[in-house]
Amino acid sequence: MTERLRDKTALITGSTSNIGRAIAEAFAAEGAHVVVSGRDEARGAEVVAGIRASGGRADFVAADLDGSPEASRRLADRARQALGGRIDVLVNNAGVYPAPRTAGTDEKTFDRVYGVNVKAPFFLTAAVVPGMVAAGGGAIVNLGSWIARLGVPGGALYSSTKGALETLTRAWAAEFGPSGVRVNAVSPGVILPPSPEGTDPHPGEVMMNGTPAGTVGTPDAVAHAAVWLASEEARFVHGTVVDVDGGRTGVAVVAG
């Protein structure tokens, strides 16, 4: 690796598995001291142990980001302590994906999804940005989704939260950019961990038929984009949503 994030500190929410874990591992490999965060302490400890075994720096901070300002502020405070007093990069990755159709969505489910996917990153960003500004700058990377711009049945609730987060990306870029805090987003497409050899194709493969990539992506593809957005290489990038979706949303799909 090139140590593009050398001497940087980073808080990555929802980083005990899948995309969040890949981002934490990639950040650490590039020299960042990372806080791995999530609800499952056993999985968090496993991620931290793996990063340390590879020579990286990582700590786990348990957090249940339910959308309350208190939960977000508590995570920000504990992460700063673990990282030596500052957070240079925030990755808002944590999210939940129940997918009932609109008529089958009750208020409790609606509030929970918006709490985790929108309110939590909103209040966490509010808690982290002042410290970034005081330190002279920072970077925020939000996780959007391809279905924020390409409707799928049963995706109304989740996709609307990701649409909100992509809108916040642009609004925050305007609000915080002049103070030295860059805000951008990654919009993953169909992303799956590498399948064990010999297993049957995942249903997600069908969604990628006719796309330029022709197959699903893996978490490391998203992680590489997040590293770039957090690094100095992207210092002139503000308010951008980077599609990492194999061309699913930006290119005409021709069924084979």
mmCIF file of C-alpha atoms in Angstrom:
data_model
loop_
_atom_site.group_PDB
_atom_site.id
_atom_site.type_symbol
_atom_site.label_atom_id
_atom_site.label_comp_id
_atom_site.label_asym_id
_atom_site.label_seq_id
_atom_site.Cartn_x
_atom_site.Cartn_y
_atom_site.Cartn_z
ATOM 1 C CA MET A 1 0.000 0.000 0.000
ATOM 2 C CA THR A 2 1.009 3.640 -0.436
ATOM 3 C CA GLU A 3 0.125 4.930 3.051
ATOM 4 C CA ARG A 4 -2.160 7.580 1.601
ATOM 5 C CA LEU A 5 -3.765 7.989 5.046
ATOM 6 C CA ARG A 6 -0.574 7.954 7.072
ATOM 7 C CA ASP A 7 -0.969 9.692 10.468
ATOM 8 C CA LYS A 8 -4.708 10.171 9.886
ATOM 9 C CA THR A 9 -7.380 9.056 12.338
ATOM 10 C CA ALA A 10 -10.705 7.647 11.192
ATOM 11 C CA LEU A 11 -14.046 6.616 12.655
ATOM 12 C CA ILE A 12 -15.953 4.100 10.534
ATOM 13 C CA THR A 13 -19.478 3.253 11.654
ATOM 14 C CA GLY A 14 -20.950 -0.186 11.050
ATOM 15 C CA SER A 15 -17.467 -1.580 10.437
ATOM 16 C CA THR A 16 -17.691 -5.020 12.021
ATOM 17 C CA SER A 17 -18.682 -6.734 8.755
ATOM 18 C CA ASN A 18 -19.034 -6.494 4.978
ATOM 19 C CA ILE A 19 -18.417 -3.052 3.410
ATOM 20 C CA GLY A 20 -17.647 -1.288 6.689
ATOM 21 C CA ARG A 21 -15.086 -3.915 7.632
ATOM 22 C CA ALA A 22 -13.419 -3.665 4.230
ATOM 23 C CA ILE A 23 -13.201 0.124 4.622
ATOM 24 C CA ALA A 24 -11.671 -0.163 8.093
ATOM 25 C CA GLU A 25 -9.110 -2.681 6.867
ATOM 26 C CA ALA A 26 -8.240 -0.579 3.812
ATOM 27 C CA PHE A 27 -7.873 2.605 5.854
ATOM 28 C CA ALA A 28 -5.589 0.851 8.339
ATOM 29 C CA ALA A 29 -3.521 -0.634 5.500
ATOM 30 C CA GLU A 30 -3.057 2.910 4.177
ATOM 31 C CA GLY A 31 -1.668 4.080 7.522
ATOM 32 C CA ALA A 32 -4.719 5.399 9.367
ATOM 33 C CA HIS A 33 -5.481 4.707 13.011
ATOM 34 C CA VAL A 34 -9.076 3.513 12.827
ATOM 35 C CA VAL A 35 -11.948 3.125 15.246
ATOM 36 C CA VAL A 36 -14.043 0.124 14.328
ATOM 37 C CA SER A 37 -17.594 0.669 15.542
ATOM 38 C CA GLY A 38 -20.734 -1.426 15.765
ATOM 39 C CA ARG A 39 -23.042 -3.267 18.125
ATOM 40 C CA ASP A 40 -21.336 -6.666 18.129
ATOM 41 C CA GLU A 41 -18.272 -6.604 20.381
ATOM 42 C CA ALA A 42 -17.095 -10.083 19.343
ATOM 43 C CA ARG A 43 -17.091 -9.191 15.656
ATOM 44 C CA GLY A 44 -15.500 -5.839 16.427
ATOM 45 C CA ALA A 45 -12.711 -7.515 18.364
ATOM 46 C CA GLU A 46 -12.131 -9.868 15.438
ATOM 47 C CA VAL A 47 -11.764 -6.984 12.980
ATOM 48 C CA VAL A 48 -9.407 -5.116 15.297
ATOM 49 C CA ALA A 49 -7.305 -8.229 15.865
ATOM 50 C CA GLY A 50 -6.984 -8.786 12.124
ATOM 51 C CA ILE A 51 -5.894 -5.190 11.518
ATOM 52 C CA ARG A 52 -3.331 -5.311 14.313
ATOM 53 C CA ALA A 53 -2.001 -8.649 13.090
ATOM 54 C CA SER A 54 -1.326 -6.984 9.745
ATOM 55 C CA GLY A 55 0.600 -4.176 11.425
ATOM 56 C CA GLY A 56 -2.200 -1.611 11.486
ATOM 57 C CA ARG A 57 -3.656 0.466 14.302
ATOM 58 C CA ALA A 58 -7.251 -0.070 15.388
ATOM 59 C CA ASP A 59 -9.543 0.088 18.398
ATOM 60 C CA PHE A 60 -13.141 -0.996 18.851
ATOM 61 C CA VAL A 61 -15.839 1.279 20.240
ATOM 62 C CA ALA A 62 -19.252 -0.291 20.747
ATOM 63 C CA ALA A 63 -22.179 1.825 19.604
ATOM 64 C CA ASP A 64 -25.868 1.388 18.933
ATOM 65 C CA LEU A 65 -26.645 4.301 16.640
ATOM 66 C CA ASP A 66 -30.399 4.461 17.048
ATOM 67 C CA GLY A 67 -30.714 7.999 15.745
ATOM 68 C CA SER A 68 -30.680 9.790 19.070
ATOM 69 C CA PRO A 69 -28.306 12.753 19.329
ATOM 70 C CA GLU A 70 -27.010 11.298 22.601
ATOM 71 C CA ALA A 71 -25.877 8.035 20.982
ATOM 72 C CA SER A 72 -24.067 9.891 18.207
ATOM 73 C CA ARG A 73 -22.381 12.320 20.592
ATOM 74 C CA ARG A 74 -21.328 9.453 22.856
ATOM 75 C CA LEU A 75 -19.693 7.620 19.962
ATOM 76 C CA ALA A 76 -17.915 10.779 18.787
ATOM 77 C CA ASP A 77 -16.531 11.403 22.295
ATOM 78 C CA ARG A 78 -15.361 7.815 22.791
ATOM 79 C CA ALA A 79 -13.825 7.656 19.331
ATOM 80 C CA ARG A 80 -11.869 10.855 19.937
ATOM 81 C CA GLN A 81 -10.515 9.402 23.160
ATOM 82 C CA ALA A 82 -9.427 6.210 21.414
ATOM 83 C CA LEU A 83 -7.812 8.179 18.589
ATOM 84 C CA GLY A 84 -5.804 10.521 20.767
ATOM 85 C CA GLY A 85 -8.130 13.490 20.718
ATOM 86 C CA ARG A 86 -9.085 14.008 17.088
ATOM 87 C CA ILE A 87 -11.055 12.482 14.212
ATOM 88 C CA ASP A 88 -9.661 13.355 10.776
ATOM 89 C CA VAL A 89 -12.028 11.182 8.746
ATOM 90 C CA LEU A 90 -15.600 10.077 9.412
ATOM 91 C CA VAL A 91 -17.191 7.322 7.334
ATOM 92 C CA ASN A 92 -20.957 7.158 7.795
ATOM 93 C CA ASN A 93 -21.500 3.546 6.791
ATOM 94 C CA ALA A 94 -23.867 2.029 9.382
ATOM 95 C CA GLY A 95 -27.304 1.215 8.024
ATOM 96 C CA VAL A 96 -30.195 -1.213 8.193
ATOM 97 C CA TYR A 97 -32.162 -2.679 5.317
ATOM 98 C CA PRO A 98 -35.589 -4.073 6.126
ATOM 99 C CA ALA A 99 -37.437 -4.157 2.812
ATOM 100 C CA PRO A 100 -41.181 -4.340 3.334
ATOM 101 C CA ARG A 101 -43.342 -2.847 0.631
ATOM 102 C CA THR A 102 -44.869 0.520 1.390
ATOM 103 C CA ALA A 103 -48.314 -0.733 2.461
ATOM 104 C CA GLY A 104 -46.674 -3.247 4.801
ATOM 105 C CA THR A 105 -44.380 -0.759 6.565
ATOM 106 C CA ASP A 106 -45.448 0.172 10.076
ATOM 107 C CA GLU A 107 -44.406 3.348 11.847
ATOM 108 C CA LYS A 108 -41.973 1.560 14.164
ATOM 109 C CA THR A 109 -40.057 0.130 11.206
ATOM 110 C CA PHE A 110 -40.120 3.462 9.383
ATOM 111 C CA ASP A 111 -38.753 5.332 12.394
ATOM 112 C CA ARG A 112 -36.057 2.725 13.040
ATOM 113 C CA VAL A 113 -34.753 2.802 9.464
ATOM 114 C CA TYR A 114 -34.711 6.585 9.324
ATOM 115 C CA GLY A 115 -33.178 6.707 12.805
ATOM 116 C CA VAL A 116 -30.220 4.499 11.886
ATOM 117 C CA ASN A 117 -29.764 5.546 8.252
ATOM 118 C CA VAL A 118 -30.412 9.308 8.418
ATOM 119 C CA LYS A 119 -30.665 10.699 11.946
ATOM 120 C CA ALA A 120 -27.610 8.867 13.272
ATOM 121 C CA PRO A 121 -25.188 10.102 10.576
ATOM 122 C CA PHE A 122 -26.768 13.566 10.766
ATOM 123 C CA PHE A 123 -26.104 13.939 14.484
ATOM 124 C CA LEU A 124 -22.760 12.137 14.345
ATOM 125 C CA THR A 125 -21.579 14.528 11.656
ATOM 126 C CA ALA A 126 -22.797 17.438 13.769
ATOM 127 C CA ALA A 127 -20.763 16.089 16.688
ATOM 128 C CA VAL A 128 -17.581 15.491 14.681
ATOM 129 C CA VAL A 129 -17.332 18.488 12.347
ATOM 130 C CA PRO A 130 -16.525 21.192 14.945
ATOM 131 C CA GLY A 131 -13.424 19.263 15.978
ATOM 132 C CA MET A 132 -12.373 18.854 12.357
ATOM 133 C CA VAL A 133 -12.763 22.577 11.751
ATOM 134 C CA ALA A 134 -10.762 23.410 14.871
ATOM 135 C CA ALA A 135 -7.988 21.048 13.716
ATOM 136 C CA GLY A 136 -7.793 22.710 10.311
ATOM 137 C CA GLY A 137 -9.879 20.329 8.216
ATOM 138 C CA GLY A 138 -11.101 16.809 7.671
ATOM 139 C CA ALA A 139 -13.048 14.513 5.377
ATOM 140 C CA ILE A 140 -16.439 12.840 5.581
ATOM 141 C CA VAL A 141 -17.427 9.919 3.379
ATOM 142 C CA ASN A 142 -21.083 8.882 3.331
ATOM 143 C CA LEU A 143 -22.414 5.597 1.991
ATOM 144 C CA GLY A 144 -25.269 6.017 -0.454
ATOM 145 C CA SER A 145 -26.769 3.303 -2.642
ATOM 146 C CA TRP A 146 -27.537 2.659 -6.291
ATOM 147 C CA ILE A 147 -31.217 2.189 -5.492
ATOM 148 C CA ALA A 148 -31.447 5.823 -4.413
ATOM 149 C CA ARG A 149 -31.579 6.574 -8.153
ATOM 150 C CA LEU A 150 -32.937 3.375 -9.662
ATOM 151 C CA GLY A 151 -36.241 2.232 -8.218
ATOM 152 C CA VAL A 152 -36.684 -1.396 -7.217
ATOM 153 C CA PRO A 153 -39.835 -3.054 -5.840
ATOM 154 C CA GLY A 154 -39.875 -3.085 -2.059
ATOM 155 C CA GLY A 155 -37.047 -0.579 -1.845
ATOM 156 C CA ALA A 156 -38.984 2.621 -1.122
ATOM 157 C CA LEU A 157 -38.107 2.946 2.549
ATOM 158 C CA TYR A 158 -34.413 2.101 2.339
ATOM 159 C CA SER A 159 -33.786 3.928 -0.926
ATOM 160 C CA SER A 160 -35.388 7.101 0.404
ATOM 161 C CA THR A 161 -32.959 7.119 3.332
ATOM 162 C CA LYS A 162 -30.018 6.752 0.977
ATOM 163 C CA GLY A 163 -31.407 9.510 -1.205
ATOM 164 C CA ALA A 164 -31.505 11.684 1.906
ATOM 165 C CA LEU A 165 -27.884 10.857 2.712
ATOM 166 C CA GLU A 166 -26.749 11.689 -0.806
ATOM 167 C CA THR A 167 -28.601 15.022 -0.561
ATOM 168 C CA LEU A 168 -26.943 15.673 2.803
ATOM 169 C CA THR A 169 -23.605 15.001 1.123
ATOM 170 C CA ARG A 170 -24.109 17.915 -1.235
ATOM 171 C CA ALA A 171 -25.590 20.191 1.434
ATOM 172 C CA TRP A 172 -22.782 19.435 3.874
ATOM 173 C CA ALA A 173 -20.173 20.036 1.183
ATOM 174 C CA ALA A 174 -21.598 23.529 0.762
ATOM 175 C CA GLU A 175 -21.857 24.072 4.514
ATOM 176 C CA PHE A 176 -18.532 22.660 5.697
ATOM 177 C CA GLY A 177 -16.251 22.911 2.658
ATOM 178 C CA PRO A 178 -15.336 26.572 3.229
ATOM 179 C CA SER A 179 -14.117 25.553 6.711
ATOM 180 C CA GLY A 180 -11.841 22.843 5.346
ATOM 181 C CA VAL A 181 -14.051 19.777 5.716
ATOM 182 C CA ARG A 182 -14.652 17.898 2.477
ATOM 183 C CA VAL A 183 -17.842 15.834 2.198
ATOM 184 C CA ASN A 184 -18.407 13.194 -0.463
ATOM 185 C CA ALA A 185 -20.175 9.871 -0.843
ATOM 186 C CA VAL A 186 -19.752 6.436 -2.353
ATOM 187 C CA SER A 187 -22.792 4.808 -3.935
ATOM 188 C CA PRO A 188 -22.299 1.027 -4.001
ATOM 189 C CA GLY A 189 -24.181 -1.192 -6.391
ATOM 190 C CA VAL A 190 -24.779 -4.895 -5.853
ATOM 191 C CA ILE A 191 -21.935 -5.750 -3.474
ATOM 192 C CA LEU A 192 -21.358 -9.236 -2.094
ATOM 193 C CA PRO A 193 -18.452 -10.860 -0.280
ATOM 194 C CA PRO A 194 -16.485 -13.275 -2.472
ATOM 195 C CA SER A 195 -18.417 -16.540 -2.740
ATOM 196 C CA PRO A 196 -16.821 -19.793 -1.614
ATOM 197 C CA GLU A 197 -15.652 -21.816 -4.580
ATOM 198 C CA GLY A 198 -18.325 -24.072 -6.001
ATOM 199 C CA THR A 199 -21.374 -22.279 -4.576
ATOM 200 C CA ASP A 200 -24.370 -21.414 -6.724
ATOM 201 C CA PRO A 201 -24.638 -17.877 -8.152
ATOM 202 C CA HIS A 202 -26.279 -15.325 -5.855
ATOM 203 C CA PRO A 203 -29.610 -13.814 -6.983
ATOM 204 C CA GLY A 204 -27.845 -10.455 -7.068
ATOM 205 C CA GLU A 205 -25.919 -11.668 -10.100
ATOM 206 C CA VAL A 206 -29.120 -11.404 -12.146
ATOM 207 C CA MET A 207 -29.319 -7.670 -11.463
ATOM 208 C CA MET A 208 -25.927 -7.199 -13.090
ATOM 209 C CA ASN A 209 -26.750 -8.969 -16.348
ATOM 210 C CA GLY A 210 -26.106 -6.629 -19.259
ATOM 211 C CA THR A 211 -24.039 -4.136 -17.257
ATOM 212 C CA PRO A 212 -20.480 -3.190 -18.248
ATOM 213 C CA ALA A 213 -19.082 -5.170 -15.306
ATOM 214 C CA GLY A 214 -21.405 -8.108 -15.874
ATOM 215 C CA THR A 215 -21.112 -9.287 -12.293
ATOM 216 C CA VAL A 216 -21.491 -8.157 -8.684
ATOM 217 C CA GLY A 217 -18.833 -6.170 -6.861
ATOM 218 C CA THR A 218 -16.987 -7.034 -3.677
ATOM 219 C CA PRO A 219 -16.568 -4.895 -0.556
ATOM 220 C CA ASP A 220 -12.967 -4.001 -1.373
ATOM 221 C CA ALA A 221 -14.141 -2.100 -4.474
ATOM 222 C CA VAL A 222 -16.101 0.269 -2.235
ATOM 223 C CA ALA A 223 -13.236 0.471 0.242
ATOM 224 C CA HIS A 224 -10.786 1.620 -2.446
ATOM 225 C CA ALA A 225 -13.146 4.438 -3.434
ATOM 226 C CA ALA A 226 -13.554 5.491 0.199
ATOM 227 C CA VAL A 227 -9.770 5.581 0.673
ATOM 228 C CA TRP A 228 -9.405 7.840 -2.336
ATOM 229 C CA LEU A 229 -12.129 10.241 -1.193
ATOM 230 C CA ALA A 230 -10.545 10.443 2.278
ATOM 231 C CA SER A 231 -7.038 11.041 0.916
ATOM 232 C CA GLU A 232 -5.262 14.173 -0.249
ATOM 233 C CA GLU A 233 -5.557 12.872 -3.812
ATOM 234 C CA ALA A 234 -9.211 13.959 -3.668
ATOM 235 C CA ARG A 235 -8.558 17.347 -2.072
ATOM 236 C CA PHE A 236 -10.377 19.134 -4.924
ATOM 237 C CA VAL A 237 -13.418 16.821 -4.732
ATOM 238 C CA HIS A 238 -16.437 18.216 -2.881
ATOM 239 C CA GLY A 239 -20.083 17.158 -2.842
ATOM 240 C CA THR A 240 -19.574 14.250 -5.229
ATOM 241 C CA VAL A 241 -21.269 10.857 -5.192
ATOM 242 C CA VAL A 242 -18.945 8.235 -6.666
ATOM 243 C CA ASP A 243 -20.827 5.309 -8.212
ATOM 244 C CA VAL A 244 -19.163 1.974 -7.524
ATOM 245 C CA ASP A 245 -21.809 -0.166 -9.164
ATOM 246 C CA GLY A 246 -20.338 -1.787 -12.256
ATOM 247 C CA GLY A 247 -22.205 0.705 -14.434
ATOM 248 C CA ARG A 248 -25.658 -0.329 -13.160
ATOM 249 C CA THR A 249 -27.083 3.184 -12.829
ATOM 250 C CA GLY A 250 -25.076 5.194 -15.328
ATOM 251 C CA VAL A 251 -25.095 2.935 -18.370
ATOM 252 C CA ALA A 252 -27.945 1.468 -20.388
ATOM 253 C CA VAL A 253 -28.448 -2.139 -19.358
ATOM 254 C CA VAL A 254 -29.065 -4.577 -22.184
ATOM 255 C CA ALA A 255 -30.549 -7.888 -21.105
ATOM 256 C CA GLY A 256 -28.650 -10.840 -22.441
#
